[in-house]
Coordinates of C-alpha atoms in Angstrom, one line a residue:
X1 CA 0.0 0.1 0.1
X2 CA 1.3 3.3 -0.9
X3 CA 2.0 6.3 1.6
X4 CA -0.9 8.2 0.0
X5 CA -3.4 5.3 0.3
X6 CA -2.1 4.9 4.1
X7 CA -2.7 8.6 4.8
X8 CA -6.1 8.9 3.2
X9 CA -7.3 5.7 5.0
X10 CA -6.0 6.9 8.4
X11 CA -7.5 10.4 7.9
X12 CA -10.8 9.0 7.4
X13 CA -10.4 7.2 10.6
X14 CA -9.6 10.3 12.7
X15 CA -13.0 12.0 12.9
X16 CA -14.4 8.9 14.2
X17 CA -11.8 8.4 16.6
X18 CA -11.8 12.1 17.8
X19 CA -15.7 12.0 18.2
X20 CA -15.3 8.8 20.3
X21 CA -12.7 10.5 22.6
X22 CA -15.1 13.4 23.0
X23 CA -18.4 11.6 23.8
X24 CA -18.4 8.9 26.3
X25 CA -20.9 6.2 27.0
X26 CA -21.8 8.0 30.1
X27 CA -22.3 11.3 28.3
X28 CA -24.5 9.5 25.8
X29 CA -26.6 7.9 28.4
X30 CA -27.0 11.4 30.0
X31 CA -27.9 12.9 26.6
X32 CA -30.8 10.2 26.2
X33 CA -32.0 10.5 29.5
X34 CA -32.6 14.4 28.9
X35 CA -34.1 13.5 25.4
X36 CA -36.4 11.2 27.0
X37 CA -37.2 13.6 30.1
X38 CA -37.9 16.6 27.6
X39 CA -40.3 14.3 25.3
X40 CA -42.2 13.3 28.4
X41 CA -42.7 16.8 29.6
X42 CA -44.3 17.7 26.1
X43 CA -47.3 15.8 27.5
X44 CA -47.0 17.5 31.1
X45 CA -46.6 21.2 30.0
X46 CA -50.1 21.6 28.5
X47 CA -51.6 20.2 31.5
X48 CA -49.7 22.7 33.6
X49 CA -50.7 25.5 31.4
X50 CA -54.5 24.5 31.8
X51 CA -54.1 23.9 35.5
X52 CA -52.9 27.7 35.9
X53 CA -55.5 29.0 33.8
X54 CA -58.2 27.1 35.7
X55 CA -57.0 28.3 39.3
X56 CA -57.2 32.5 39.4
X57 CA -55.7 32.5 42.8
X58 CA -52.9 34.8 43.2
X59 CA -49.7 33.5 42.4
X60 CA -46.3 34.0 44.0
X61 CA -42.9 33.6 42.2
X62 CA -39.3 35.0 42.2
X63 CA -36.9 36.0 39.6
X64 CA -33.5 35.9 41.1
X65 CA -31.1 37.8 39.4
X66 CA -27.7 36.3 40.3
X67 CA -25.6 38.9 38.2
X68 CA -22.1 37.2 38.5
X69 CA -19.8 39.5 36.5
X70 CA -22.7 41.8 36.1
X71 CA -23.0 45.8 36.7
X72 CA -22.9 46.3 40.6
X73 CA -25.9 47.1 42.7
X74 CA -24.5 50.6 43.0
X75 CA -25.2 51.1 39.5
X76 CA -28.6 49.4 39.3
X77 CA -30.8 49.1 42.0
X78 CA -28.9 50.7 45.2
X79 CA -28.0 54.1 43.8
X80 CA -26.1 56.1 46.3
X81 CA -25.9 59.8 44.7
X82 CA -23.4 62.0 46.3
X83 CA -21.6 59.0 48.1
X84 CA -18.0 58.1 47.3
X85 CA -19.2 54.6 46.3
X86 CA -22.4 55.9 44.7
X87 CA -21.8 54.6 41.1
X88 CA -21.2 56.8 37.8
X89 CA -24.9 56.9 36.7
X90 CA -27.8 59.0 37.8
X91 CA -30.7 57.6 39.8
X92 CA -34.5 58.1 38.4
X93 CA -37.7 57.8 40.3
X94 CA -39.5 54.8 39.9
X95 CA -43.3 53.7 40.1
X96 CA -43.0 53.2 43.8
X97 CA -42.3 56.5 45.7
X98 CA -39.1 56.3 47.7
X99 CA -37.4 53.8 45.5
X100 CA -34.8 54.7 42.6
X101 CA -33.1 52.7 40.0
X102 CA -30.3 53.5 37.4
X103 CA -31.0 56.0 34.8
X104 CA -30.6 53.0 32.2
X105 CA -33.3 51.2 33.5
X106 CA -36.3 53.2 32.6
X107 CA -38.5 50.4 31.7
X108 CA -37.9 48.6 34.9
X109 CA -38.6 52.0 36.9
X110 CA -42.1 51.9 35.5
X111 CA -42.5 48.1 36.7
X112 CA -40.9 48.5 40.1
X113 CA -44.5 48.5 41.8
X114 CA -44.2 44.6 40.7
X115 CA -40.8 44.0 42.1
X116 CA -39.1 43.8 45.4
X117 CA -35.5 44.8 45.7
X118 CA -33.9 43.0 48.4
X119 CA -31.1 45.2 50.1
X120 CA -30.3 43.0 53.0
X121 CA -28.7 40.0 51.4
X122 CA -25.1 39.6 52.0
X123 CA -22.5 37.2 51.1
X124 CA -19.1 36.2 51.7
X125 CA -18.0 36.3 48.2
X126 CA -15.9 39.2 46.9

């Protein structure tokens, strides 16, 4: 067999062996389980939606903005104008008296009556 024939046949096997090195059997099982779960949810989601429509009671929900690497609170929800750590942006009034947000969040300022900023949380990070 010539060198050209050997190199072309080995290059045909390279993608398959590279793929095999990237995806293990465990990964295939995980992906299969996720696919099966997703397929089963397609039957459950309409039932959940119908139940939510039937029960008109007040819902309580939370949207947690875990902004790792995002803007600091002094530039978004906890403006401190005139303070050394006050941030570089100006505060604007929101739809709730006494709560101000960053000038770059005017749509959120209009919706603040539906939000609750939690300023008492502290962590040991940073």
